[in-house]
Short mmCIF file of C-alpha atoms in Angstrom, two decimals:
data_model
loop_
_atom_site.label_atom_id
_atom_site.label_comp_id
_atom_site.label_asym_id
_atom_site.label_seq_id
_atom_site.Cartn_x
_atom_site.Cartn_y
_atom_site.Cartn_z
CA MET M 1 -132.96 -178.40 -48.51
CA THR M 2 -130.23 -179.20 -46.66
CA GLN M 3 -128.66 -175.52 -45.69
CA LEU M 4 -130.00 -171.99 -46.22
CA ALA M 5 -127.76 -168.72 -46.60
CA ALA M 6 -129.09 -165.04 -46.38
CA GLY M 7 -126.15 -162.19 -47.51
CA GLN M 8 -126.48 -159.41 -49.80
CA VAL M 9 -125.65 -159.35 -53.25
CA GLY M 10 -124.80 -155.81 -54.10
CA SER M 11 -128.19 -154.11 -53.30
CA ILE M 12 -129.87 -157.26 -53.26
CA THR M 13 -130.89 -158.71 -50.25
CA ALA M 14 -130.46 -162.70 -51.30
CA LEU M 15 -131.08 -166.32 -50.21
CA ALA M 16 -128.84 -169.20 -51.40
CA PRO M 17 -130.70 -172.68 -50.37
CA ALA M 18 -129.12 -175.95 -51.21
CA ASP M 19 -130.71 -179.32 -51.23
CA GLU M 20 -129.49 -183.05 -50.99
CA ASP M 21 -128.57 -183.07 -55.08
CA ALA M 22 -125.75 -180.62 -53.86
CA LYS M 23 -127.97 -177.76 -56.34
CA ILE M 24 -127.37 -174.09 -54.73
CA LEU M 25 -130.54 -171.69 -55.72
CA VAL M 26 -129.52 -167.92 -55.79
CA TRP M 27 -132.60 -165.23 -55.16
CA ASP M 28 -133.76 -162.36 -54.89
CA ALA M 29 -135.34 -162.93 -51.35
CA LEU M 30 -137.41 -159.45 -52.13
CA SER M 31 -138.38 -159.96 -56.00
CA CYS M 32 -138.36 -163.72 -56.40
CA ARG M 33 -135.94 -163.63 -59.38
CA ARG M 34 -133.70 -166.38 -59.62
CA LEU M 35 -130.02 -164.57 -59.74
CA LEU M 36 -127.90 -168.07 -60.15
CA ASP M 37 -128.25 -171.70 -59.66
CA LEU M 38 -124.54 -173.49 -58.75
CA HIS M 39 -124.15 -177.47 -58.45
CA ALA M 40 -121.76 -178.55 -56.34
CA VAL M 41 -120.53 -182.34 -56.52
CA CYS M 42 -122.41 -183.40 -52.46
CA PRO M 43 -124.60 -182.25 -50.15
CA LEU M 44 -123.57 -179.14 -48.50
CA SER M 45 -122.53 -179.10 -44.51
CA ALA M 46 -122.18 -175.26 -44.94
CA LEU M 47 -123.20 -172.65 -46.59
CA THR M 48 -122.20 -168.33 -46.17
CA PHE M 49 -121.61 -165.31 -48.11
CA GLY M 50 -119.30 -163.07 -48.36
CA THR M 51 -117.25 -160.43 -50.18
CA VAL M 52 -113.30 -160.80 -51.38
CA ASP M 53 -111.84 -158.00 -52.75
CA GLY M 54 -114.74 -156.17 -54.04
CA VAL M 55 -116.69 -159.55 -55.34
CA GLU M 56 -119.15 -161.13 -53.39
CA VAL M 57 -119.16 -164.77 -52.80
CA LEU M 58 -120.71 -168.08 -52.03
CA ALA M 59 -118.60 -169.95 -50.20
CA ALA M 60 -119.87 -174.13 -49.98
CA ALA M 61 -118.30 -176.70 -47.94
CA GLU M 62 -119.17 -180.78 -49.46
CA GLN M 63 -120.20 -183.00 -46.51
CA HIS M 64 -117.05 -184.80 -46.43
CA GLY M 65 -115.77 -182.71 -49.29
CA PRO M 66 -113.78 -179.72 -50.15
CA ILE M 67 -115.04 -176.06 -49.76
CA ARG M 68 -116.13 -174.36 -53.32
CA VAL M 69 -116.23 -170.35 -53.82
CA TRP M 70 -117.73 -169.05 -56.30
CA ASP M 71 -118.64 -165.20 -57.32
CA VAL M 72 -122.12 -165.19 -57.13
CA LEU M 73 -122.65 -162.65 -59.81
CA SER M 74 -120.80 -164.60 -63.04
CA GLY M 75 -121.40 -167.82 -61.33
CA ASP M 76 -117.10 -168.79 -61.64
CA GLU M 77 -115.56 -171.14 -59.02
CA LEU M 78 -112.54 -168.34 -57.49
CA ALA M 79 -111.32 -171.60 -55.64
CA THR M 80 -110.99 -174.86 -53.96
CA LEU M 81 -110.15 -175.44 -50.33
CA ASP M 82 -108.88 -178.89 -49.61
CA THR M 83 -110.58 -179.90 -45.96
CA ALA M 84 -108.91 -183.04 -45.58
CA GLY M 85 -112.18 -185.25 -45.61
CA THR M 86 -113.19 -183.45 -42.17
CA ILE M 87 -116.97 -181.76 -41.95
CA VAL M 88 -117.18 -178.78 -41.91
CA THR M 89 -119.88 -177.40 -39.56
CA ALA M 90 -119.65 -173.71 -40.15
CA LEU M 91 -118.16 -171.18 -42.41
CA THR M 92 -117.24 -167.06 -42.17
CA VAL M 93 -115.60 -165.25 -44.87
CA CYS M 94 -114.16 -161.96 -43.50
CA THR M 95 -111.04 -159.80 -43.92
CA HIS M 96 -107.83 -160.16 -41.85
CA SER M 97 -104.99 -157.76 -41.12
CA GLY M 98 -106.54 -157.04 -44.86
CA THR M 99 -106.47 -160.70 -46.35
CA ALA M 100 -109.76 -161.87 -47.62
CA THR M 101 -110.00 -164.90 -45.70
CA LEU M 102 -111.96 -167.83 -45.39
CA MET M 103 -112.80 -169.29 -42.06
CA ALA M 104 -114.13 -172.71 -41.27
CA GLY M 105 -115.48 -174.56 -37.84
CA MET M 106 -114.79 -178.17 -38.60
CA ARG M 107 -116.67 -181.31 -36.65
CA ASP M 108 -113.53 -182.29 -35.07
CA LYS M 109 -113.72 -179.08 -32.98
CA THR M 110 -111.18 -176.76 -34.43
CA VAL M 111 -111.39 -173.63 -36.70
CA ARG M 112 -108.96 -173.09 -39.94
CA ALA M 113 -108.55 -170.47 -42.02
CA TRP M 114 -107.20 -170.19 -45.91
CA GLN M 115 -106.90 -167.21 -47.55
CA LEU M 116 -109.00 -166.06 -50.29
CA PRO M 117 -109.05 -166.40 -53.43
CA GLU M 118 -105.46 -168.19 -53.48
CA GLY M 119 -106.26 -170.92 -51.30
CA ALA M 120 -103.63 -170.34 -48.82
CA THR M 121 -103.49 -171.66 -45.26
CA ARG M 122 -103.27 -169.16 -42.70
CA GLY M 123 -103.92 -172.00 -39.46
CA GLY M 124 -106.04 -173.14 -37.47
CA VAL M 125 -107.27 -173.26 -33.70
CA SER M 126 -108.61 -176.18 -31.58
CA VAL M 127 -111.84 -175.34 -29.77
CA GLU M 128 -113.70 -176.76 -26.86
CA GLN M 129 -116.58 -177.65 -28.60
CA THR M 130 -118.19 -178.41 -32.29
CA PRO M 131 -118.58 -174.85 -34.35
CA LEU M 132 -122.25 -174.18 -35.19
CA ALA M 133 -121.31 -170.70 -36.39
CA LEU M 134 -118.28 -168.04 -36.51
CA SER M 135 -117.92 -164.67 -36.35
CA PHE M 136 -115.18 -162.85 -36.54
CA SER M 137 -114.94 -159.41 -35.25
CA PRO M 138 -111.85 -156.97 -36.62
CA PRO M 139 -109.17 -157.14 -35.92
CA GLU M 140 -108.14 -160.08 -33.90
CA THR M 141 -111.14 -161.88 -32.27
CA LEU M 142 -112.97 -165.26 -33.38
CA HIS M 143 -116.34 -165.93 -31.99
CA VAL M 144 -117.45 -169.52 -32.02
CA ALA M 145 -120.88 -170.56 -31.47
CA GLY M 146 -121.62 -174.35 -30.42
CA SER M 147 -123.86 -176.39 -28.45
CA ALA M 148 -122.21 -175.64 -24.87
CA GLY M 149 -122.17 -171.73 -25.58
CA LEU M 150 -119.27 -168.65 -27.02
CA THR M 151 -115.83 -169.48 -26.81
CA THR M 152 -113.97 -165.77 -28.05
CA ILE M 153 -110.48 -166.20 -29.47
CA HIS M 154 -108.01 -162.88 -29.38
CA HIS M 155 -105.40 -163.32 -31.88
CA PHE M 156 -106.35 -165.69 -33.82
CA LEU M 157 -104.42 -165.79 -36.00
CA PRO M 158 -100.95 -164.22 -36.37
#
């Protein structure tokens, strides 16, 4: 296993492990029932659950590749986001100013954002350390955790 994400899919607590072959299995954590099989092209560097306009999603960043966003219930791919080959180290799906947004922490010490499901770029910011985890608090606060501690960015996006 290379990545693991936990989240809610409706009323179900779900787990999504990804293996070296870029296969992602989504499981009901309580019943151990497999919900969905997904396949990325390359092994993953980050994985997260979220909600986009009422649809439960799973976002997966491929190593040196795009970020793919799937509808967890149907398995349909909703978006493919170009990372320009930069390795993604952390992901979060949130709502910013009423817009579903995917934020990605990058190995090059930046955090980038895309509008979902359209995939339009929303901007980015440089940070002092490589992001290992991201959290967004409405209305406009981004928390970036790295090996040197926590950084808080107010008014991340315009």
